[in-house]
mmCIF file of C-alpha atoms in Angstrom:
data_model
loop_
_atom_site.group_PDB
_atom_site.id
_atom_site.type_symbol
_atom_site.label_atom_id
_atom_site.label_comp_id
_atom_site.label_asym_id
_atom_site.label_seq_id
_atom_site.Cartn_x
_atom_site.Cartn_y
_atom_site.Cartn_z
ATOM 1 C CA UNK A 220 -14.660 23.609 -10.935
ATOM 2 C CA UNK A 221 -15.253 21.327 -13.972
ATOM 3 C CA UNK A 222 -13.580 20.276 -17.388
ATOM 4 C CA UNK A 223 -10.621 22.832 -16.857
ATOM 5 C CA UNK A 224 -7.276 21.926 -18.471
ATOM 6 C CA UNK A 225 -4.152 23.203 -17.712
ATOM 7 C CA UNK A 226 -0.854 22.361 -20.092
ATOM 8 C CA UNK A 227 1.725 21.802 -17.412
ATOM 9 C CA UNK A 228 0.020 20.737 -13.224
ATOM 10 C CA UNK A 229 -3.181 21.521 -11.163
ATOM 11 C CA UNK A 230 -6.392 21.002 -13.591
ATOM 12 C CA UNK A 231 -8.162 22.239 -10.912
ATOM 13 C CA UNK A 232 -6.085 23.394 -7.825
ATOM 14 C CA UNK A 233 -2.485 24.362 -8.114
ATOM 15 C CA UNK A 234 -0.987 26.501 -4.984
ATOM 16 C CA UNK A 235 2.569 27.651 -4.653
ATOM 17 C CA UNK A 236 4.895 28.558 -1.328
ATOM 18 C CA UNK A 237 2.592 30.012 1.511
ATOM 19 C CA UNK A 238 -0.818 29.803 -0.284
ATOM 20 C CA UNK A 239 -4.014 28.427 1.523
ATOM 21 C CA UNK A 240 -6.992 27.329 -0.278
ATOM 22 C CA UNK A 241 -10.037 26.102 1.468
ATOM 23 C CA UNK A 242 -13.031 24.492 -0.316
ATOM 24 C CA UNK A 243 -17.034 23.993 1.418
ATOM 25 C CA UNK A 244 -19.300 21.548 -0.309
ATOM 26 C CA UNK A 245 -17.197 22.333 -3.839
ATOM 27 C CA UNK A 246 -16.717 20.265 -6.852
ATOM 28 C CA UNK A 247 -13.360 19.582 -8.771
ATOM 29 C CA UNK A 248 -14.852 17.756 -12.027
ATOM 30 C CA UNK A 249 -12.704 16.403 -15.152
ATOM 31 C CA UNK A 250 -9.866 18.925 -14.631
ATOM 32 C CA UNK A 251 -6.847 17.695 -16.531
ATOM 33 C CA UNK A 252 -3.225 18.960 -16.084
ATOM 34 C CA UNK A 253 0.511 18.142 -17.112
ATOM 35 C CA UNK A 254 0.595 16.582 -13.175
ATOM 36 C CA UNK A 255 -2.131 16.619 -10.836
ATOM 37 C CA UNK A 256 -5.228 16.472 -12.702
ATOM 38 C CA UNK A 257 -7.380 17.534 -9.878
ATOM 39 C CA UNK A 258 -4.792 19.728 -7.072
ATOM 40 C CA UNK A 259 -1.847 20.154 -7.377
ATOM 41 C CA UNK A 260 -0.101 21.509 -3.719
ATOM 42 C CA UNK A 261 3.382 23.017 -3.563
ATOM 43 C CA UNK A 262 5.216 25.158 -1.988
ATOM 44 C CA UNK A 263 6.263 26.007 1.326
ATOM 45 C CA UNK A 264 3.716 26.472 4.148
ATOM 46 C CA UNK A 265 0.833 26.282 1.693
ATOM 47 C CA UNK A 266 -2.349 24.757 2.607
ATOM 48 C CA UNK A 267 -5.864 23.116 1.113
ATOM 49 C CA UNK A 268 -8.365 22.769 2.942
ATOM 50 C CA UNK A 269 -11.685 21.103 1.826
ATOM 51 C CA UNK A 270 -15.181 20.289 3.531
ATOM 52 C CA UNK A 271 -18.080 18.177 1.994
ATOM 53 C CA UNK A 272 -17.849 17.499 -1.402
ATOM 54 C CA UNK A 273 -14.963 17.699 -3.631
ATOM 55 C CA UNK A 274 -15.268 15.985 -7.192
ATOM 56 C CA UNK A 275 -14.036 14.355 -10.405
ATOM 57 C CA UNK A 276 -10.472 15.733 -11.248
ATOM 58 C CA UNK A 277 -8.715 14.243 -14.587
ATOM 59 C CA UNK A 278 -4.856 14.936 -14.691
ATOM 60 C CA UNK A 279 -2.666 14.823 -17.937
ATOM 61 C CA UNK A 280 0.863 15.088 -16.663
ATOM 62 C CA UNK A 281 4.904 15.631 -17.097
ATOM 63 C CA UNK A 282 7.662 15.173 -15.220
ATOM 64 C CA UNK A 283 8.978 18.712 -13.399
ATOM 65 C CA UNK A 284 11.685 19.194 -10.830
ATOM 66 C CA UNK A 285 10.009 22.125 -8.083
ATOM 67 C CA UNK A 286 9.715 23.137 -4.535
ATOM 68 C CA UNK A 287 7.201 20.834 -2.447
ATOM 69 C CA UNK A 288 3.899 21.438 -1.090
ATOM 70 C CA UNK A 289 1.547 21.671 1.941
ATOM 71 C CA UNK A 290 -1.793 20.231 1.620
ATOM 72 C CA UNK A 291 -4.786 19.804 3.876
ATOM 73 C CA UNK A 292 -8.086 18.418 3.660
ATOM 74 C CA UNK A 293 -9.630 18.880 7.000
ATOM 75 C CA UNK A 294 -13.023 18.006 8.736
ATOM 76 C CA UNK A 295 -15.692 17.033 6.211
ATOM 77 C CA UNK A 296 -19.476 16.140 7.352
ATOM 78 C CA UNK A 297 -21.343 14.523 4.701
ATOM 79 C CA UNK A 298 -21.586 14.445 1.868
ATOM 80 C CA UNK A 299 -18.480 12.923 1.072
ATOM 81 C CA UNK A 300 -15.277 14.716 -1.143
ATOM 82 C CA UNK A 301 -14.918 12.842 -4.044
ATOM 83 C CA UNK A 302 -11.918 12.932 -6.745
ATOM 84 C CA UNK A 303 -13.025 11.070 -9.971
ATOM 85 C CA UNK A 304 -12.470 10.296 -13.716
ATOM 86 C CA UNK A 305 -8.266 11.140 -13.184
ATOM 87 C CA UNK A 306 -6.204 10.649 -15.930
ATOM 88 C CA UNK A 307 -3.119 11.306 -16.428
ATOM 89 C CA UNK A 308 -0.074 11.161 -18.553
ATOM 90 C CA UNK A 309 2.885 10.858 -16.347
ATOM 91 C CA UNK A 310 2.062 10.952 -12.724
ATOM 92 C CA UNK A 311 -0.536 11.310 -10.194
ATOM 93 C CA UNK A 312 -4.007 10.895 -11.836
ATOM 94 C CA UNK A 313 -6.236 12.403 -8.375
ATOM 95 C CA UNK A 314 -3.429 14.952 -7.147
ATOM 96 C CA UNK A 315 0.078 15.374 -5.715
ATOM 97 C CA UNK A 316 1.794 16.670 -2.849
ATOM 98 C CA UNK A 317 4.924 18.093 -3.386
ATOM 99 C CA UNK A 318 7.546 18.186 0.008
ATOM 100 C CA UNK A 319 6.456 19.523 3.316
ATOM 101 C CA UNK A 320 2.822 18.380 3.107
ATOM 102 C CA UNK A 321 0.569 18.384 6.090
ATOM 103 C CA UNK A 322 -2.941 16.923 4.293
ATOM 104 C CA UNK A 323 -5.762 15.189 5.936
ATOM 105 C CA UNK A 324 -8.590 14.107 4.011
ATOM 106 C CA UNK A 325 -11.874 12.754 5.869
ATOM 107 C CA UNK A 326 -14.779 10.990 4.280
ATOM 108 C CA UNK A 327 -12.952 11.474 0.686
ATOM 109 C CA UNK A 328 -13.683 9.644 -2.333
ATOM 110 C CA UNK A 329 -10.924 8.829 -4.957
ATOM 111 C CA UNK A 330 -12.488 7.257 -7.849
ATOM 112 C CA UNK A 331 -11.538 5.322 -11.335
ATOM 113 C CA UNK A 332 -8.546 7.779 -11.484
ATOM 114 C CA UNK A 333 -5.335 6.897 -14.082
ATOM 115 C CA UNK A 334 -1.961 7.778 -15.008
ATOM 116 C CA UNK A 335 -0.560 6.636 -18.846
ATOM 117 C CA UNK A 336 2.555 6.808 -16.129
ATOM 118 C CA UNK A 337 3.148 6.578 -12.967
ATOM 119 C CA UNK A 338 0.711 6.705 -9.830
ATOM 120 C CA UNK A 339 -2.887 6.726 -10.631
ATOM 121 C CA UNK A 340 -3.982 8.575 -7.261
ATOM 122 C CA UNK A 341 -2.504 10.231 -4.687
ATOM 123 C CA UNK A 342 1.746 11.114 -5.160
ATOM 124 C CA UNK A 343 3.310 12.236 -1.564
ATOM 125 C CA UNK A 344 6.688 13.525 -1.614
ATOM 126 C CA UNK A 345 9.238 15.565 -0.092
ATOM 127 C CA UNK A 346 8.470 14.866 3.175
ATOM 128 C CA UNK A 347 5.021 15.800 2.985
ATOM 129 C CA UNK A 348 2.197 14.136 4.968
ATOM 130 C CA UNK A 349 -1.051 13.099 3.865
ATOM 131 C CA UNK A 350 -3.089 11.756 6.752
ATOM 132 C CA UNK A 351 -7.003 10.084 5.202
ATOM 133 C CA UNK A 352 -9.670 9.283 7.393
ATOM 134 C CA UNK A 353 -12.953 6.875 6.360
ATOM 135 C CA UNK A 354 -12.210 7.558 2.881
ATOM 136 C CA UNK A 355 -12.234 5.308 0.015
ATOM 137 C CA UNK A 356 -9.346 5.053 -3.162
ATOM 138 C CA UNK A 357 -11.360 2.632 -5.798
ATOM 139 C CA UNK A 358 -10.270 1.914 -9.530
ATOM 140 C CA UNK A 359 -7.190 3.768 -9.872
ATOM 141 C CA UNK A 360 -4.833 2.500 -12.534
ATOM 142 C CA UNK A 361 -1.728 3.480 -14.176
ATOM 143 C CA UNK A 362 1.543 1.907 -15.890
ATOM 144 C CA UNK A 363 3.729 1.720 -13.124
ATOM 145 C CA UNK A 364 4.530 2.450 -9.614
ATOM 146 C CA UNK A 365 1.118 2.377 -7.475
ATOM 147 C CA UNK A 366 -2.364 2.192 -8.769
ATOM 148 C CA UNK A 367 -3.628 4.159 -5.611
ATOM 149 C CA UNK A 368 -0.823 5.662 -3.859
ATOM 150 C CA UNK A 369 2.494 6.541 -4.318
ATOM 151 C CA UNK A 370 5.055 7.714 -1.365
ATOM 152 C CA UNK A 371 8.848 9.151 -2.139
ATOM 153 C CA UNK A 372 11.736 10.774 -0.685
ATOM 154 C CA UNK A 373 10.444 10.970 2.932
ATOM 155 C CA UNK A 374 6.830 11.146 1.780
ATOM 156 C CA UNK A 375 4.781 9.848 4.994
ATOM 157 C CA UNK A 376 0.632 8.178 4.579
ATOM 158 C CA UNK A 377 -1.528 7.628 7.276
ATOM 159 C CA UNK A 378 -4.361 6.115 6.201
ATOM 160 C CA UNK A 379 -7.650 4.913 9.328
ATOM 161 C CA UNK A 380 -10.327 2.751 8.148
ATOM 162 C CA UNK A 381 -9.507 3.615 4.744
ATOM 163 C CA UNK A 382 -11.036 1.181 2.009
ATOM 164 C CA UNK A 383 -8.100 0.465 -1.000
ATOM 165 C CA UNK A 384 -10.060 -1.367 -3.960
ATOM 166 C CA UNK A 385 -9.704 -2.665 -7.590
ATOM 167 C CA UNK A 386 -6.882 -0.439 -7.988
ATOM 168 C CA UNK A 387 -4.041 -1.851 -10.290
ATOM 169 C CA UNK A 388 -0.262 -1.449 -12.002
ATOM 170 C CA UNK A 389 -0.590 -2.722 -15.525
ATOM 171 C CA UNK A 390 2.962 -2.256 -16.348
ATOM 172 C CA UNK A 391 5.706 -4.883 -16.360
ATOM 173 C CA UNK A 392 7.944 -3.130 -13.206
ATOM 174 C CA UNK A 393 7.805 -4.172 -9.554
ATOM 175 C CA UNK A 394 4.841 -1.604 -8.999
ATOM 176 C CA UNK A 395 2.573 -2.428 -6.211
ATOM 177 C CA UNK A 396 -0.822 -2.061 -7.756
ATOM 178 C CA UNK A 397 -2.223 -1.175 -4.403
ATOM 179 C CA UNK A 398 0.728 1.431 -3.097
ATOM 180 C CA UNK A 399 4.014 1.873 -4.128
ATOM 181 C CA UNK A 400 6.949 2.946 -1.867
ATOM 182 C CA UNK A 401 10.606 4.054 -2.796
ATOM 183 C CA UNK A 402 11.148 5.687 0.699
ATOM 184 C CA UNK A 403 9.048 7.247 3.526
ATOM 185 C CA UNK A 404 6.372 5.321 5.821
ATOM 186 C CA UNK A 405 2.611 4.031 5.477
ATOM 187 C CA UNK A 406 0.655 3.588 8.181
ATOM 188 C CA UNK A 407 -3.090 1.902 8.045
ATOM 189 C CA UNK A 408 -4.818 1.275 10.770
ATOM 190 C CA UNK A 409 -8.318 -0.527 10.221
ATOM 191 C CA UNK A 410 -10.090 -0.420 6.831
ATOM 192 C CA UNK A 411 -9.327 -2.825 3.677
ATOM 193 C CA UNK A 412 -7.600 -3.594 0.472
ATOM 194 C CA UNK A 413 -9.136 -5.458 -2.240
ATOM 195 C CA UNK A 414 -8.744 -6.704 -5.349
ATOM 196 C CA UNK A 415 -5.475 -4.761 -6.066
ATOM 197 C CA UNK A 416 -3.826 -6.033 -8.876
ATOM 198 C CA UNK A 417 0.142 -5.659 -10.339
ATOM 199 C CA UNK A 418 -0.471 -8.857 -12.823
ATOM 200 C CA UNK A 419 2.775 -8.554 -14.426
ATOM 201 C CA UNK A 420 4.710 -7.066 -11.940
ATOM 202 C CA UNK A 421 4.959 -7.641 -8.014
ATOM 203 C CA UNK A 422 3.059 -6.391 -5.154
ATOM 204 C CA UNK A 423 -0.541 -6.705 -5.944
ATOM 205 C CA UNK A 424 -1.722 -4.449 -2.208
ATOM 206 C CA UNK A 425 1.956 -3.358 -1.758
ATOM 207 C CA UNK A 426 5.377 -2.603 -3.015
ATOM 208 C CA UNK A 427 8.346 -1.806 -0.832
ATOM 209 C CA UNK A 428 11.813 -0.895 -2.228
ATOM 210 C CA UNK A 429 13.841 1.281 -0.118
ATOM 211 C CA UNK A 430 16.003 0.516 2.921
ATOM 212 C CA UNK A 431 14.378 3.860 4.640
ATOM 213 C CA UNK A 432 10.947 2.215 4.379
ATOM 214 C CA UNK A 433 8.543 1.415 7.148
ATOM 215 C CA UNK A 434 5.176 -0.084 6.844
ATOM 216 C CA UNK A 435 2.555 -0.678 9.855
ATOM 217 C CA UNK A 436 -0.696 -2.379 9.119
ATOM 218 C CA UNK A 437 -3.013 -2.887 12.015
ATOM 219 C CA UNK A 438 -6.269 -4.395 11.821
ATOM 220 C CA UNK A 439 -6.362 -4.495 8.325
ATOM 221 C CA UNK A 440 -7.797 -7.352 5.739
ATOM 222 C CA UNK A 441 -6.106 -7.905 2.425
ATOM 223 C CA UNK A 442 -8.607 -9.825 0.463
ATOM 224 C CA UNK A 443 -8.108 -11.093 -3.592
ATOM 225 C CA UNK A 444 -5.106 -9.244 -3.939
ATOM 226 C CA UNK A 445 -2.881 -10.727 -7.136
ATOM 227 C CA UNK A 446 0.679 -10.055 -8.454
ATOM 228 C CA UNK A 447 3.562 -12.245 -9.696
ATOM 229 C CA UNK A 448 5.190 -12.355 -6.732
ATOM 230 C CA UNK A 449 4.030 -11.032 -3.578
ATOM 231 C CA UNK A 450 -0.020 -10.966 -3.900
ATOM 232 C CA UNK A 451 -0.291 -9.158 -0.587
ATOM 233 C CA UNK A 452 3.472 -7.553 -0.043
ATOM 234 C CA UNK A 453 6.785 -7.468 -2.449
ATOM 235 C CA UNK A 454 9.346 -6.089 0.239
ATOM 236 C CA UNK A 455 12.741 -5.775 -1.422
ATOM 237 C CA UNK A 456 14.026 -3.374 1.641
ATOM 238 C CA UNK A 457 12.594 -1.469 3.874
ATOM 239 C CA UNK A 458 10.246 -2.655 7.408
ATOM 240 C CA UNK A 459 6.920 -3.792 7.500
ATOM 241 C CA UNK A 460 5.201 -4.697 10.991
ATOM 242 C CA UNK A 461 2.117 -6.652 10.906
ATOM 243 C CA UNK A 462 -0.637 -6.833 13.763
ATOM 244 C CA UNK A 463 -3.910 -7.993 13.740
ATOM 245 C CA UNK A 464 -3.714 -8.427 9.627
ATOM 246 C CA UNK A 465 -6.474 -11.078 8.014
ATOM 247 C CA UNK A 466 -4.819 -11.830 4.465
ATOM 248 C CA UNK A 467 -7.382 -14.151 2.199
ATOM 249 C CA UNK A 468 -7.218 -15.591 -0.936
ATOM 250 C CA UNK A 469 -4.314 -13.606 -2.193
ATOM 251 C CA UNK A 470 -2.155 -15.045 -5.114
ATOM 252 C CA UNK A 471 1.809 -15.036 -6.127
ATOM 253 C CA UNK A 472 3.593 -16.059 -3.228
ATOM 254 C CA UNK A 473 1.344 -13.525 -1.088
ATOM 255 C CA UNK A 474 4.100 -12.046 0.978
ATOM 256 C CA UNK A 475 8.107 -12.230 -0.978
ATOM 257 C CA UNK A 476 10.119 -10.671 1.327
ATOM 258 C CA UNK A 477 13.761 -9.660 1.216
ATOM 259 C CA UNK A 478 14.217 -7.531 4.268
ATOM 260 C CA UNK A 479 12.397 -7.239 7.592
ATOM 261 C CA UNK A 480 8.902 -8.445 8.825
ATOM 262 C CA UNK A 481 7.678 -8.641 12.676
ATOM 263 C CA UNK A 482 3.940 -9.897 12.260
ATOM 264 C CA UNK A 483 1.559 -10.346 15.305
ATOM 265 C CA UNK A 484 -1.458 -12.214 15.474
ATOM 266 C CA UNK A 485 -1.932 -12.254 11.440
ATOM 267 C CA UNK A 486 -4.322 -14.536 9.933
ATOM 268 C CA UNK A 487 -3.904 -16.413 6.428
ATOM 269 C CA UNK A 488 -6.083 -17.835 4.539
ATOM 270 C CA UNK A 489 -6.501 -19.653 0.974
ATOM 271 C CA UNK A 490 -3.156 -18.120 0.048
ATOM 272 C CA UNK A 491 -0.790 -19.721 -2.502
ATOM 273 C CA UNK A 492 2.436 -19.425 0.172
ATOM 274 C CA UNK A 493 5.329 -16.878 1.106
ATOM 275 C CA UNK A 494 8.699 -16.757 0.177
ATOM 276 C CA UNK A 495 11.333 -15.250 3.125
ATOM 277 C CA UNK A 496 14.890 -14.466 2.683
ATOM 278 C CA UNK A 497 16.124 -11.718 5.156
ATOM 279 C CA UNK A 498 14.807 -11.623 9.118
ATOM 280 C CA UNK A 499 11.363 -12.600 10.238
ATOM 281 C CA UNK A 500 9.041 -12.901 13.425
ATOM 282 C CA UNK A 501 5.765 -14.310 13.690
ATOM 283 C CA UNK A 502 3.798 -14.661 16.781
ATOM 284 C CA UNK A 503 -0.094 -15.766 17.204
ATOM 285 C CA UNK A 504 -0.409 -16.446 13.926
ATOM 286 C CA UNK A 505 -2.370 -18.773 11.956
ATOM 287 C CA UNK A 506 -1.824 -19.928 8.621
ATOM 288 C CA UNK A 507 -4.132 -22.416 6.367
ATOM 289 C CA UNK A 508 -4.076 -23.687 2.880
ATOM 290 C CA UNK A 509 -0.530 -22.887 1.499
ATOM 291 C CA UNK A 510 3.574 -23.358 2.221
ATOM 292 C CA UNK A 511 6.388 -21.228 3.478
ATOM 293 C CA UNK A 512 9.130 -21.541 1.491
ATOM 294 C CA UNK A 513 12.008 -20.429 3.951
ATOM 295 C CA UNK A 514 14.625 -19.405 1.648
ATOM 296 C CA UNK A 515 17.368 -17.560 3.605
ATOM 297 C CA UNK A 516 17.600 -15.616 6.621
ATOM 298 C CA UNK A 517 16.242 -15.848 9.950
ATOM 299 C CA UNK A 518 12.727 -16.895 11.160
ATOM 300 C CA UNK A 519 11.022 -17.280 14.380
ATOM 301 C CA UNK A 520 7.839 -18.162 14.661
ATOM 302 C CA UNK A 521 6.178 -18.467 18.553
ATOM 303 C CA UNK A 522 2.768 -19.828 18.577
ATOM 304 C CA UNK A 523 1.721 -20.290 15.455
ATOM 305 C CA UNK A 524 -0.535 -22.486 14.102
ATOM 306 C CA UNK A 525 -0.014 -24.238 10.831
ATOM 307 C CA UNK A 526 -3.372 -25.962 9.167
ATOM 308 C CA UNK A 527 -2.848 -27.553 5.708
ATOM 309 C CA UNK A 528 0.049 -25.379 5.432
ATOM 310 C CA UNK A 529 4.166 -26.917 5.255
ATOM 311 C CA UNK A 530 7.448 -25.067 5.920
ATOM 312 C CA UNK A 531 10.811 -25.552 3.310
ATOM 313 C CA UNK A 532 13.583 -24.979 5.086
ATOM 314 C CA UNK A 533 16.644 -24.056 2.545
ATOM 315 C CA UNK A 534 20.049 -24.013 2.926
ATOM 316 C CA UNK A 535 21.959 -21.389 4.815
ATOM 317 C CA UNK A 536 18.629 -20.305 6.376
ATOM 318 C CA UNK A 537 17.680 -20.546 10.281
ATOM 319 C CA UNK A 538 14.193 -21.143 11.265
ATOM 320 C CA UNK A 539 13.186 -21.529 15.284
ATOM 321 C CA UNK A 540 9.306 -22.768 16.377
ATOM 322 C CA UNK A 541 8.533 -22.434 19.427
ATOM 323 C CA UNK A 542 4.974 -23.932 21.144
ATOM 324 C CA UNK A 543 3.745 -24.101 17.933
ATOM 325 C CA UNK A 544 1.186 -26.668 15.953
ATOM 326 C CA UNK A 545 1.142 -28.380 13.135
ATOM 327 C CA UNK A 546 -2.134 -30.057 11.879
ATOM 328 C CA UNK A 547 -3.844 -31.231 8.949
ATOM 329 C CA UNK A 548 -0.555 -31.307 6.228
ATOM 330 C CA UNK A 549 -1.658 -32.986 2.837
ATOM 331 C CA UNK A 550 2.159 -33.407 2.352
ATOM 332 C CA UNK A 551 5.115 -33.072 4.368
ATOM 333 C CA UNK A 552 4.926 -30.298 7.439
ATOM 334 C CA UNK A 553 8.350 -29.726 7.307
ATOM 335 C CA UNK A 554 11.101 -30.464 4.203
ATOM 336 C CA UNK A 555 14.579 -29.411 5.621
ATOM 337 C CA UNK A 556 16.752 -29.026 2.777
ATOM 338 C CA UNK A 557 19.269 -27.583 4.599
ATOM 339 C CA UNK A 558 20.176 -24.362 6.948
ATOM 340 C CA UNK A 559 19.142 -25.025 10.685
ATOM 341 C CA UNK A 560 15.882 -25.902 11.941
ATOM 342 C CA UNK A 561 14.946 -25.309 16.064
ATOM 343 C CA UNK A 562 11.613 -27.070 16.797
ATOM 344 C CA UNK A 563 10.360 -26.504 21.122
ATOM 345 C CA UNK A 564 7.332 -27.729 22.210
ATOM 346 C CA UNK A 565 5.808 -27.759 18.775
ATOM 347 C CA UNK A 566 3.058 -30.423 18.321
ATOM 348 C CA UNK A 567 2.567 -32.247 15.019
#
């Protein structure tokens, strides 16, 4: 299915309540749409499912209030799916998933797909459930609200050894040029994101801004990620739970968070620093080359290690240490400016 055009959603794909398309070794190729370039999945109970090689959807796109969708991408030997060349005018440059979803997408490709708008990839909604397996999401862009991925009113992303790259927000909004979040979860467990980008806005690899958020990253590396605030993570509200997490070279105050953050064993490295003002816990973690700037809240942190890295403690914030280290500080490890500051068994 290539260059098709359709003047309102689904270049290629559209489904409505109860439909089930399923796709072996196919192509979707610069399809363009109102929404949802490439598919566009809606409906109750409707399905897609696609095997092998799916490719190259372009989406022009407009705003439309509509039932959700189901879709699924199932098992997919190689080669790989592949959605590429997007673009799109308001949303959703790859393809959308509209309420209900139950997707899964294995060995995909999303490639150097846009939105003028919002959401250069992937848009789950509605409850809907994309799940992506050893896939890739590389050079998506748009205006606003998540170069890659975007997740909304309940939408929920589960994403394993999934690579996130070069992807960007261009607009000046708190986007997330990696993924962008207003409610629902994310989950990512292994894989990578790179390089994502939300220059004049914040969240360069992530955006979070709704209290009915929740974000788990497990053995994941954020690497080069850049933003105004918040290289790595912009949380405004919302939960995001950290384990095994290598963060390197990330810029803009790599993690700005305003709500909740439990990290385990996360490593950081060559990053500018982190600003925290709601409630915090850290333990086995190891930080080098930067400053926490402990604005208000609470903060624990339980053996941690701190390497050419110093703590600001501000007033009306609470920070505890506990059988911690400090070692190497070019300046001061600790400035207490005020608030309350706990320090047990913590070695300088």
């Amino acid at each position: 299915i290539e260059r098709c055009n359709a003047s309102r959603w689904g270049g290629g794909i559209v489904t409505y309540s109860g439909s089930h398309v399923e796709m072996d070794g196919s192509v979707i190729g610069e399809c363009h749409a109102t929404i949802s370039g490439g598919f566009d999945i809606w409906g109750g109970g409707s399905t897609l499912l696609a095997r092998n090689s799916v490719r190259g959807a372009t989406q022009t796109c407009k705003q439309r209030a509509r039932p959700p969708c189901v879709q699924h991408f199932p098992t997919s030997p190689a080669p790989r799916q592949t959605v590429e060349n997007c673009t799109a005018e308001v949303q959703a440059g790859a393809g959308a998933l509209w309420g209900g979803v139950d997707a899964m997408l294995i060995d995909c490709r999303v490639l150097q797909c846009h939105s003028s708008n919002i959401n250069g990839g992937i848009t789950v909604m509605g409850g809907g459930f994309l799940e992506m397996i050893r896939g890739t999401v590389t050079g998506c862009t748009c205006n606003k609200l998540g170069g890659a991925m975007q997740t909304y009113t309940g939408g929920k992303i589960l994403l394993v050894e999934v690579l996130i790259a070069d992807c960007q927000t261009t607009g000046d909004q708190n986007d997330g040029g990696g993924i962008h979040m207003l409610d629902g979860t994310v989950t990512m467990r292994g894989g990578a994101i790179r390089n994502c980008e939300a220059l004049n806005a914040d969240g360069g690899a992530l955006a979070v801004k709704g209290a009915g958020c929740e974000v788990q990253l497990s053995g994941v590396t954020v690497h080069g990620c850049r933003a105004l605030y918040g290289g790595f993570l912009r949380l405004y509200a919302g939960t995001v739970r950290l384990a095994d997490v290598s963060i390197e070279e990330c810029n803009g105050a790599i993690i700005w968070a305003e709500d909740t953050v439990h990290a385990e064993r996360v490593r950081v490295v060559k990053a500018i620093g982190m600003n925290l003002y709601g409630t915090s816990s850290w333990t086995d973690c190891t930080f080098s080359d930067g400053n926490i700037w402990i604005a208000a809240g609470t903060h624990t942190f339980t053996r941690t290690t701190f390497a050419r890295y110093g703590l600001t403690i501000a007033s009306g914030s609470i920070m505890t240490m506990l059988d911690s280290h400090f070692s190497e500080c070019t300046g001061r490890c600790l400035s207490v400016e005020g608030g309350t500051m706990v320090l047990r068994n913590t070695a300088f």
